mmCIF file of C-alpha atoms and ligand atoms in Angstrom:
data_model
loop_
_atom_site.group_PDB
_atom_site.id
_atom_site.type_symbol
_atom_site.label_atom_id
_atom_site.label_comp_id
_atom_site.label_asym_id
_atom_site.label_seq_id
_atom_site.Cartn_x
_atom_site.Cartn_y
_atom_site.Cartn_z
ATOM 1 C CA MET V 1 -23.169 128.986 42.743
ATOM 2 C CA GLN V 2 -21.175 131.034 40.231
ATOM 3 C CA ILE V 3 -21.925 134.684 39.501
ATOM 4 C CA LEU V 4 -20.574 136.832 36.709
ATOM 5 C CA GLY V 5 -20.148 140.509 37.899
ATOM 6 C CA ILE V 6 -20.021 143.505 35.580
ATOM 7 C CA GLU V 7 -18.938 146.988 36.808
ATOM 8 C CA SER V 8 -19.363 149.981 34.417
ATOM 9 C CA SER V 9 -20.520 152.874 36.600
ATOM 10 C CA CYS V 10 -17.590 155.209 35.923
ATOM 11 C CA ASP V 11 -14.308 155.005 34.177
ATOM 12 C CA GLU V 12 -13.413 151.396 34.741
ATOM 13 C CA THR V 13 -14.732 148.284 33.088
ATOM 14 C CA GLY V 14 -14.473 145.495 35.717
ATOM 15 C CA ILE V 15 -15.538 141.937 35.093
ATOM 16 C CA ALA V 16 -15.226 138.940 37.545
ATOM 17 C CA LEU V 17 -16.451 135.496 38.206
ATOM 18 C CA VAL V 18 -17.085 134.577 41.889
ATOM 19 C CA ASP V 19 -18.022 131.124 43.164
ATOM 20 C CA ASP V 20 -19.718 130.574 46.553
ATOM 21 C CA ARG V 21 -17.257 127.873 47.456
ATOM 22 C CA ALA V 22 -14.022 128.569 45.552
ATOM 23 C CA GLY V 23 -14.229 132.340 45.946
ATOM 24 C CA LEU V 24 -12.908 134.688 43.242
ATOM 25 C CA LYS V 25 -12.201 132.549 40.093
ATOM 26 C CA ALA V 26 -10.979 135.227 37.684
ATOM 27 C CA HIS V 27 -11.240 138.927 37.211
ATOM 28 C CA ALA V 28 -10.194 141.576 34.633
ATOM 29 C CA LEU V 29 -10.146 145.296 34.724
ATOM 30 C CA TYR V 30 -9.761 147.948 32.051
ATOM 31 C CA SER V 31 -9.104 151.473 33.307
ATOM 32 C CA GLN V 32 -10.047 154.403 31.009
ATOM 33 C CA ALA V 33 -7.727 156.774 32.956
ATOM 34 C CA ALA V 34 -5.522 157.418 29.868
ATOM 35 C CA LEU V 35 -8.591 158.200 27.742
ATOM 36 C CA HIS V 36 -9.854 160.888 30.103
ATOM 37 C CA SER V 37 -6.510 162.234 31.207
ATOM 38 C CA ASP V 38 -6.296 164.709 28.315
ATOM 39 C CA TYR V 39 -9.552 166.300 29.441
ATOM 40 C CA GLY V 40 -8.586 166.520 33.182
ATOM 41 C CA GLY V 41 -11.626 164.522 34.255
ATOM 42 C CA ILE V 42 -14.159 161.957 33.075
ATOM 43 C CA VAL V 43 -16.022 162.705 29.826
ATOM 44 C CA PRO V 44 -19.261 160.612 30.313
ATOM 45 C CA GLU V 45 -19.959 160.080 26.588
ATOM 46 C CA LEU V 46 -16.424 158.728 25.952
ATOM 47 C CA ALA V 47 -16.780 156.510 29.026
ATOM 48 C CA SER V 48 -19.956 154.947 27.738
ATOM 49 C CA ARG V 49 -18.491 154.322 24.272
ATOM 50 C CA ASP V 50 -15.413 152.668 25.827
ATOM 51 C CA HIS V 51 -17.451 150.381 28.108
ATOM 52 C CA ILE V 52 -19.283 149.196 24.938
ATOM 53 C CA ARG V 53 -15.906 148.340 23.327
ATOM 54 C CA LYS V 54 -14.439 146.563 26.355
ATOM 55 C CA THR V 55 -17.173 144.713 28.238
ATOM 56 C CA ILE V 56 -17.699 141.674 26.003
ATOM 57 C CA PRO V 57 -13.990 141.001 25.346
ATOM 58 C CA LEU V 58 -13.234 141.258 29.031
ATOM 59 C CA ILE V 59 -16.107 138.804 29.816
ATOM 60 C CA ARG V 60 -14.613 136.384 27.305
ATOM 61 C CA ARG V 61 -11.190 136.822 28.879
ATOM 62 C CA VAL V 62 -12.562 136.130 32.400
ATOM 63 C CA LEU V 63 -14.427 132.975 31.287
ATOM 64 C CA THR V 64 -11.283 131.658 29.565
ATOM 65 C CA ASP V 65 -9.036 132.505 32.612
ATOM 66 C CA ALA V 66 -11.560 130.749 34.943
ATOM 67 C CA ASP V 67 -11.869 127.839 32.434
ATOM 68 C CA THR V 68 -15.618 128.174 32.738
ATOM 69 C CA LEU V 69 -18.418 127.879 30.069
ATOM 70 C CA PRO V 70 -21.492 130.077 30.184
ATOM 71 C CA GLU V 71 -23.563 126.958 31.070
ATOM 72 C CA ALA V 72 -21.853 126.856 34.457
ATOM 73 C CA ILE V 73 -22.857 130.405 35.396
ATOM 74 C CA ASP V 74 -25.878 130.765 37.730
ATOM 75 C CA GLY V 75 -26.453 134.556 37.628
ATOM 76 C CA VAL V 76 -25.214 137.871 36.308
ATOM 77 C CA ALA V 77 -24.743 140.844 38.679
ATOM 78 C CA TYR V 78 -24.198 144.317 37.345
ATOM 79 C CA THR V 79 -23.872 147.768 38.773
ATOM 80 C CA ALA V 80 -27.234 149.416 38.442
ATOM 81 C CA GLY V 81 -26.159 152.673 40.217
ATOM 82 C CA PRO V 82 -25.190 155.127 41.479
ATOM 83 C CA GLY V 83 -22.995 156.342 38.630
ATOM 84 C CA LEU V 84 -23.034 157.859 35.139
ATOM 85 C CA MET V 85 -26.264 157.005 33.393
ATOM 86 C CA GLY V 86 -24.827 156.144 29.975
ATOM 87 C CA ALA V 87 -22.047 154.036 31.512
ATOM 88 C CA LEU V 88 -24.407 152.223 33.767
ATOM 89 C CA LEU V 89 -26.751 151.491 30.854
ATOM 90 C CA VAL V 90 -23.970 149.696 28.943
ATOM 91 C CA GLY V 91 -23.248 147.279 31.765
ATOM 92 C CA ALA V 92 -26.980 146.859 32.545
ATOM 93 C CA SER V 93 -27.989 146.179 28.934
ATOM 94 C CA ILE V 94 -25.186 143.563 28.357
ATOM 95 C CA ALA V 95 -25.828 141.887 31.775
ATOM 96 C CA ARG V 96 -29.618 141.704 31.189
ATOM 97 C CA SER V 97 -29.166 140.396 27.648
ATOM 98 C CA LEU V 98 -26.633 137.676 28.621
ATOM 99 C CA ALA V 99 -28.843 136.594 31.520
ATOM 100 C CA TRP V 100 -31.807 136.354 29.168
ATOM 101 C CA ALA V 101 -29.846 134.393 26.553
ATOM 102 C CA TRP V 102 -28.381 132.096 29.223
ATOM 103 C CA ARG V 103 -31.779 131.727 30.974
ATOM 104 C CA ILE V 104 -30.413 132.709 34.358
ATOM 105 C CA PRO V 105 -31.361 135.504 36.743
ATOM 106 C CA ALA V 106 -29.806 139.057 36.650
ATOM 107 C CA LEU V 107 -29.540 141.397 39.531
ATOM 108 C CA GLY V 108 -28.713 145.107 39.639
ATOM 109 C CA VAL V 109 -26.167 145.792 42.405
ATOM 110 C CA HIS V 110 -25.641 149.068 44.320
ATOM 111 C CA HIS V 111 -22.055 150.216 43.591
ATOM 112 C CA MET V 112 -21.395 151.388 47.173
ATOM 113 C CA GLU V 113 -22.683 148.077 48.614
ATOM 114 C CA GLY V 114 -20.132 146.458 46.342
ATOM 115 C CA HIS V 115 -17.330 148.577 47.857
ATOM 116 C CA LEU V 116 -18.667 147.973 51.400
ATOM 117 C CA LEU V 117 -18.624 144.199 51.010
ATOM 118 C CA SER V 118 -15.267 144.086 49.145
ATOM 119 C CA PRO V 119 -13.158 143.399 52.288
ATOM 120 C CA MET V 120 -15.216 140.146 52.624
ATOM 121 C CA LEU V 121 -13.286 138.776 49.626
ATOM 122 C CA GLU V 122 -10.183 138.685 51.783
ATOM 123 C CA GLU V 123 -8.946 136.445 54.527
ATOM 124 C CA PRO V 124 -9.760 137.002 57.373
ATOM 125 C CA ALA V 125 -13.094 138.520 56.402
ATOM 126 C CA PRO V 126 -14.886 140.932 58.698
ATOM 127 C CA THR V 127 -18.176 139.956 60.191
ATOM 128 C CA ALA V 128 -21.170 142.258 60.931
ATOM 129 C CA PRO V 129 -21.866 144.207 62.920
ATOM 130 C CA PHE V 130 -19.235 146.768 61.906
ATOM 131 C CA VAL V 131 -18.661 150.379 60.945
ATOM 132 C CA ALA V 132 -17.777 151.025 57.312
ATOM 133 C CA LEU V 133 -15.916 154.038 55.994
ATOM 134 C CA LEU V 134 -16.621 154.292 52.231
ATOM 135 C CA VAL V 135 -14.277 156.822 50.631
ATOM 136 C CA SER V 136 -14.576 156.944 46.833
ATOM 137 C CA GLY V 137 -14.458 159.630 44.147
ATOM 138 C CA GLY V 138 -18.209 160.246 44.452
ATOM 139 C CA HIS V 139 -19.084 159.378 47.967
ATOM 140 C CA THR V 140 -17.761 159.668 51.552
ATOM 141 C CA LEU V 141 -20.011 157.656 53.823
ATOM 142 C CA LEU V 142 -19.831 156.351 57.362
ATOM 143 C CA VAL V 143 -22.188 153.444 57.654
ATOM 144 C CA LYS V 144 -23.304 151.245 60.571
ATOM 145 C CA VAL V 145 -23.670 147.706 59.116
ATOM 146 C CA ALA V 146 -25.934 145.638 61.410
ATOM 147 C CA SER V 147 -25.970 142.759 58.861
ATOM 148 C CA VAL V 148 -25.448 142.482 55.141
ATOM 149 C CA GLY V 149 -28.186 144.703 53.579
ATOM 150 C CA ARG V 150 -29.052 146.548 56.812
ATOM 151 C CA TYR V 151 -27.309 149.885 56.580
ATOM 152 C CA GLN V 152 -27.639 152.985 58.785
ATOM 153 C CA LEU V 153 -26.066 156.187 57.532
ATOM 154 C CA LEU V 154 -24.030 157.661 60.360
ATOM 155 C CA GLY V 155 -22.410 160.496 58.436
ATOM 156 C CA GLN V 156 -21.583 161.687 54.961
ATOM 157 C CA SER V 157 -19.799 164.490 53.134
ATOM 158 C CA LEU V 158 -21.899 167.651 52.803
ATOM 159 C CA ASP V 159 -19.947 168.715 49.721
ATOM 160 C CA ASP V 160 -16.945 167.117 47.904
ATOM 161 C CA ALA V 161 -16.254 163.486 48.522
ATOM 162 C CA ALA V 162 -12.751 162.596 49.887
ATOM 163 C CA GLY V 163 -11.595 161.214 46.456
ATOM 164 C CA GLU V 164 -13.065 164.302 44.632
ATOM 165 C CA ALA V 165 -11.122 166.590 47.006
ATOM 166 C CA PHE V 166 -7.940 164.629 46.194
ATOM 167 C CA ASP V 167 -8.628 164.894 42.410
ATOM 168 C CA LYS V 168 -9.433 168.618 42.548
ATOM 169 C CA THR V 169 -6.423 169.523 44.698
ATOM 170 C CA ALA V 170 -4.179 167.341 42.510
ATOM 171 C CA LYS V 171 -5.404 169.323 39.502
ATOM 172 C CA LEU V 172 -4.503 172.587 41.273
ATOM 173 C CA LEU V 173 -0.980 171.181 41.838
ATOM 174 C CA GLY V 174 -0.640 170.483 38.094
ATOM 175 C CA LEU V 175 -1.053 166.701 38.441
ATOM 176 C CA GLY V 176 -3.043 164.578 35.983
ATOM 177 C CA TYR V 177 -6.294 162.677 36.346
ATOM 178 C CA PRO V 178 -6.997 160.656 38.474
ATOM 179 C CA GLY V 179 -5.270 162.804 41.074
ATOM 180 C CA GLY V 180 -5.428 160.711 44.297
ATOM 181 C CA PRO V 181 -2.452 158.406 43.670
ATOM 182 C CA ALA V 182 -0.382 161.112 42.068
ATOM 183 C CA LEU V 183 -0.980 163.538 44.980
ATOM 184 C CA ALA V 184 -0.038 160.782 47.367
ATOM 185 C CA ARG V 185 3.199 160.297 45.521
ATOM 186 C CA LEU V 186 3.935 163.973 45.551
ATOM 187 C CA ALA V 187 3.272 164.177 49.275
ATOM 188 C CA GLU V 188 6.001 161.566 50.003
ATOM 189 C CA ASN V 189 8.656 164.273 49.624
ATOM 190 C CA GLY V 190 6.638 166.918 51.537
ATOM 191 C CA ASP V 191 7.587 168.532 54.764
ATOM 192 C CA PRO V 192 4.718 167.742 57.249
ATOM 193 C CA LYS V 193 5.581 170.789 59.402
ATOM 194 C CA ARG V 194 5.583 173.540 56.773
ATOM 195 C CA PHE V 195 1.842 174.114 56.363
ATOM 196 C CA ARG V 196 -1.099 173.118 58.531
ATOM 197 C CA PHE V 197 -4.486 172.660 56.874
ATOM 198 C CA PRO V 198 -7.747 172.654 58.976
ATOM 199 C CA ARG V 199 -9.433 169.455 60.036
ATOM 200 C CA PRO V 200 -12.949 170.327 58.840
ATOM 201 C CA MET V 201 -15.942 169.716 61.129
ATOM 202 C CA THR V 202 -13.877 167.858 63.783
ATOM 203 C CA ASP V 203 -14.444 170.539 66.423
ATOM 204 C CA ARG V 204 -18.168 169.916 66.579
ATOM 205 C CA PRO V 205 -20.145 166.794 67.358
ATOM 206 C CA GLY V 206 -21.415 164.538 64.545
ATOM 207 C CA LEU V 207 -20.100 162.364 61.809
ATOM 208 C CA ASP V 208 -20.533 164.428 58.698
ATOM 209 C CA PHE V 209 -17.654 165.540 56.590
ATOM 210 C CA SER V 210 -16.832 168.633 54.470
ATOM 211 C CA PHE V 211 -13.820 168.547 52.240
ATOM 212 C CA SER V 212 -14.381 171.325 49.705
ATOM 213 C CA GLY V 213 -12.712 173.963 51.975
ATOM 214 C CA LEU V 214 -9.410 172.065 51.835
ATOM 215 C CA LYS V 215 -9.139 172.580 48.064
ATOM 216 C CA THR V 216 -9.659 176.322 48.619
ATOM 217 C CA PHE V 217 -7.119 176.236 51.375
ATOM 218 C CA ALA V 218 -4.595 174.594 49.026
ATOM 219 C CA SER V 219 -5.333 177.080 46.326
ATOM 220 C CA ASN V 220 -4.906 180.152 48.665
ATOM 221 C CA THR V 221 -1.638 178.613 50.051
ATOM 222 C CA LEU V 222 -0.329 178.070 46.546
ATOM 223 C CA ARG V 223 -1.088 181.693 45.670
ATOM 224 C CA ARG V 224 0.692 183.015 48.748
ATOM 225 C CA VAL V 225 3.975 181.109 48.375
ATOM 226 C CA ALA V 226 6.449 180.319 45.565
ATOM 227 C CA GLY V 227 5.135 177.400 43.395
ATOM 228 C CA ASP V 228 8.371 175.397 43.333
ATOM 229 C CA ASP V 229 8.485 171.650 43.436
ATOM 230 C CA GLN V 230 9.228 171.432 47.102
ATOM 231 C CA THR V 231 6.346 173.798 47.898
ATOM 232 C CA ARG V 232 4.014 171.659 45.830
ATOM 233 C CA SER V 233 5.085 168.579 47.717
ATOM 234 C CA ASP V 234 4.661 170.381 51.058
ATOM 235 C CA ILE V 235 1.066 171.499 50.125
ATOM 236 C CA ALA V 236 0.242 167.957 48.975
ATOM 237 C CA ARG V 237 1.533 166.498 52.302
ATOM 238 C CA ALA V 238 -0.450 169.122 54.357
ATOM 239 C CA PHE V 239 -3.615 168.393 52.348
ATOM 240 C CA GLU V 240 -3.205 164.542 52.724
ATOM 241 C CA ASP V 241 -2.514 164.878 56.478
ATOM 242 C CA ALA V 242 -5.648 166.968 56.914
ATOM 243 C CA VAL V 243 -7.889 164.471 55.086
ATOM 244 C CA ILE V 244 -6.380 161.473 56.754
ATOM 245 C CA GLU V 245 -6.544 162.892 60.280
ATOM 246 C CA THR V 246 -10.152 164.111 59.705
ATOM 247 C CA LEU V 247 -11.213 160.617 58.525
ATOM 248 C CA SER V 248 -9.432 158.969 61.404
ATOM 249 C CA ILE V 249 -11.076 161.252 63.980
ATOM 250 C CA LYS V 250 -14.572 160.543 62.547
ATOM 251 C CA CYS V 251 -13.940 156.800 62.390
ATOM 252 C CA ARG V 252 -12.865 156.758 66.079
ATOM 253 C CA ARG V 253 -15.911 158.738 66.956
ATOM 254 C CA ALA V 254 -18.111 156.339 64.941
ATOM 255 C CA LEU V 255 -16.652 153.273 66.783
ATOM 256 C CA GLN V 256 -17.103 154.968 70.108
ATOM 257 C CA THR V 257 -20.730 156.076 69.542
ATOM 258 C CA THR V 258 -21.801 152.763 68.094
ATOM 259 C CA ARG V 259 -19.692 150.770 70.708
ATOM 260 C CA LEU V 260 -18.564 148.498 67.795
ATOM 261 C CA SER V 261 -15.039 147.200 67.559
ATOM 262 C CA THR V 262 -14.757 146.387 63.800
ATOM 263 C CA LEU V 263 -14.026 149.001 61.167
ATOM 264 C CA VAL V 264 -14.109 148.339 57.430
ATOM 265 C CA ILE V 265 -12.522 150.737 54.932
ATOM 266 C CA ALA V 266 -13.350 150.652 51.182
ATOM 267 C CA GLY V 267 -13.439 152.781 48.047
ATOM 268 C CA GLY V 268 -10.638 154.298 46.048
ATOM 269 C CA VAL V 269 -9.131 156.542 48.760
ATOM 270 C CA GLY V 270 -8.842 153.339 50.886
ATOM 271 C CA ALA V 271 -5.866 152.425 48.641
ATOM 272 C CA ASN V 272 -3.978 155.340 50.316
ATOM 273 C CA ARG V 273 -0.994 153.864 52.132
ATOM 274 C CA ARG V 274 -0.739 156.524 54.804
ATOM 275 C CA LEU V 275 -4.509 156.477 55.486
ATOM 276 C CA ARG V 276 -4.245 152.697 56.001
ATOM 277 C CA ALA V 277 -1.331 153.126 58.453
ATOM 278 C CA THR V 278 -3.114 155.884 60.425
ATOM 279 C CA LEU V 279 -6.406 153.962 60.716
ATOM 280 C CA ASP V 280 -4.443 150.844 61.746
ATOM 281 C CA SER V 281 -2.877 152.656 64.669
ATOM 282 C CA MET V 282 -6.157 154.335 65.623
ATOM 283 C CA GLY V 283 -7.720 150.829 65.635
ATOM 284 C CA THR V 284 -4.951 149.353 67.746
ATOM 285 C CA ALA V 285 -5.301 152.253 70.310
ATOM 286 C CA LEU V 286 -9.055 151.623 70.559
ATOM 287 C CA GLY V 287 -8.791 147.796 70.556
ATOM 288 C CA ALA V 288 -10.734 147.685 67.275
ATOM 289 C CA GLN V 289 -9.931 145.476 64.217
ATOM 290 C CA VAL V 290 -9.563 147.307 60.935
ATOM 291 C CA PHE V 291 -10.237 145.571 57.532
ATOM 292 C CA TYR V 292 -9.510 146.604 53.970
ATOM 293 C CA PRO V 293 -9.829 144.994 50.532
ATOM 294 C CA ARG V 294 -6.520 144.333 48.810
ATOM 295 C CA GLN V 295 -5.320 147.582 47.265
ATOM 296 C CA GLU V 296 -6.480 146.811 43.661
ATOM 297 C CA PHE V 297 -10.031 146.142 44.983
ATOM 298 C CA CYS V 298 -10.257 149.499 46.732
ATOM 299 C CA THR V 299 -10.882 151.168 43.461
ATOM 300 C CA ASP V 300 -13.711 150.066 41.146
ATOM 301 C CA ASN V 301 -13.634 146.426 40.117
ATOM 302 C CA GLY V 302 -15.861 143.588 39.031
ATOM 303 C CA ALA V 303 -15.113 141.324 41.949
ATOM 304 C CA MET V 304 -17.036 143.424 44.419
ATOM 305 C CA ILE V 305 -20.080 143.484 42.159
ATOM 306 C CA ALA V 306 -19.937 139.727 41.592
ATOM 307 C CA TYR V 307 -19.631 139.191 45.355
ATOM 308 C CA ALA V 308 -22.487 141.414 46.351
ATOM 309 C CA GLY V 309 -24.643 139.923 43.623
ATOM 310 C CA LEU V 310 -23.710 136.410 44.817
ATOM 311 C CA LEU V 311 -24.919 137.178 48.393
ATOM 312 C CA ARG V 312 -28.210 138.657 47.088
ATOM 313 C CA LEU V 313 -28.891 135.953 44.418
ATOM 314 C CA GLN V 314 -28.055 133.231 46.999
ATOM 315 C CA ALA V 315 -30.724 134.835 49.219
ATOM 316 C CA GLY V 316 -33.243 134.388 46.417
ATOM 317 C CA GLN V 317 -33.304 137.967 45.144
ATOM 318 C CA GLN V 318 -33.446 138.752 41.432
ATOM 319 C CA ASP V 319 -34.716 141.356 39.127
ATOM 320 C CA ASP V 320 -37.436 141.201 36.488
ATOM 321 C CA LEU V 321 -36.640 141.582 32.805
ATOM 322 C CA SER V 322 -36.229 145.347 32.994
ATOM 323 C CA ILE V 323 -32.864 146.995 32.481
ATOM 324 C CA TYR V 324 -32.134 148.919 35.658
ATOM 325 C CA ALA V 325 -29.871 151.947 35.819
ATOM 326 C CA ARG V 326 -30.166 154.446 38.707
ATOM 327 C CA PRO V 327 -27.714 157.364 38.639
ATOM 328 C CA ARG V 328 -28.855 158.293 42.134
ATOM 329 C CA TRP V 329 -29.670 155.573 44.649
ATOM 330 C CA ALA V 330 -29.438 155.623 48.463
ATOM 331 C CA LEU V 331 -27.628 152.770 50.058
ATOM 332 C CA THR V 332 -30.190 152.838 52.891
ATOM 333 C CA ASP V 333 -32.972 151.965 50.437
ATOM 334 C CA LEU V 334 -31.604 148.398 49.912
ATOM 335 C CA ALA V 335 -33.406 145.290 51.033
ATOM 336 C CA GLN V 336 -31.888 143.380 53.933
ATOM 337 C CA ILE V 337 -30.143 140.069 53.048
ATOM 338 C CA THR V 338 -29.205 138.329 56.206
HETATM 339 O O1 LIG U 1 -13.899 153.916 44.337
HETATM 340 P P1 LIG U 1 -13.332 154.619 43.193
HETATM 341 O O2 LIG U 1 -12.424 153.775 42.241
HETATM 342 O O3 LIG U 1 -14.420 155.240 42.275
HETATM 343 C C1 LIG U 1 -15.604 155.739 42.683
HETATM 344 O O4 LIG U 1 -16.529 154.944 43.022
HETATM 345 O O5 LIG U 1 -15.690 157.013 42.733
HETATM 346 O O6 LIG U 1 -12.518 155.867 43.727
HETATM 347 C C2 LIG U 1 -11.746 156.643 42.930
HETATM 348 C C3 LIG U 1 -11.130 157.793 43.812
HETATM 349 C C4 LIG U 1 -10.494 158.864 42.923
HETATM 350 O O7 LIG U 1 -10.989 160.106 43.463
HETATM 351 C C5 LIG U 1 -8.988 158.646 43.195
HETATM 352 O O8 LIG U 1 -8.258 159.851 43.098
HETATM 353 C C6 LIG U 1 -9.046 158.148 44.625
HETATM 354 O O9 LIG U 1 -10.130 157.256 44.606
HETATM 355 N N1 LIG U 1 -7.794 157.420 44.940
HETATM 356 C C7 LIG U 1 -6.934 157.778 45.880
HETATM 357 C C8 LIG U 1 -5.873 156.887 45.851
HETATM 358 N N2 LIG U 1 -6.123 155.880 44.915
HETATM 359 C C9 LIG U 1 -7.328 156.240 44.325
HETATM 360 N N3 LIG U 1 -6.890 158.809 46.730
HETATM 361 C C10 LIG U 1 -5.862 158.983 47.572
HETATM 362 N N4 LIG U 1 -4.794 158.066 47.557
HETATM 363 C C11 LIG U 1 -4.692 157.068 46.743
HETATM 364 N N5 LIG U 1 -3.745 156.211 46.760
HETATM 365 ZN ZN1 LIG U 2 -16.361 153.051 43.266
#
């Protein structure tokens, strides 16, 4: 079975073709980062217009790269939510129309389920049950995965998502959008001992997060001291250390409370090199295995949507002829697959 995946929930147009036997056959990604960088953040209307321009040419490119004709495609999976309404509608309308024209099923995929399943595109792939830490620009979730489609929310951010905190703090430090990778680069030259930021909500039980205070802490620190390059690096390092240690403490707690020994990390912040190293050592100390998608599939991409769609379409699920777009959609509302 071959599934075409379309991701358009935010500022990346991602297209991929996944085969149940051959795996990922081809994928293409167009990032709108340069388009939005002048504005310091995503402009939803510009995002929608750019998805309209890029989706069809990227689908053509993926089919050419995979040497595949439309007749060989068995289904179209698209991100139905959560995300920006206009951006979602572009992918949903194109996916639904292609599926109708090609007389094949279409299925709206949950963006965070795509992230959650993305490590399964790698070798070795994790197997359920496991704990998943999903750290993206819009969400920070700790999820217990009993099986594919059976998700229990263990904890979430009560305010800013981890990626959002990276982006906002990066902006304070004068870095462009998206801020996460730029802040991580700046932190490389930072002195880890100069400032110590709090580890929010780690001194009380539970698995929820709160990251918005770290941005305020960074802003107050910056106001107090000279804003030279070294200081900005030192603040970036202290901020990154605080986020990483907080995530690591909560992941350890989640593994201990669920008594599971597999941890899956996904979402844009999962691309952070120092986060990966810290979670690897935490896993080793606990005797747990830690899985990630390859770095380029941590951030938004079409492969994860095609793969999640493949699992659901294989299980016989499909949508009716409606065009589904849900800006808000709880992961725990999904139907079980296996
Ligand atoms: O998953 P994603 O591509 O989009 C959403 O679903 O939101 O995540 C994007 C987020 C952004 O906030 C970006 O700054 C952050 O992931 N990010 C990083 C890194 N790479 C991307 N944050 C920290 N370190 C990185 N290396
Ligand atoms: Zn995402």
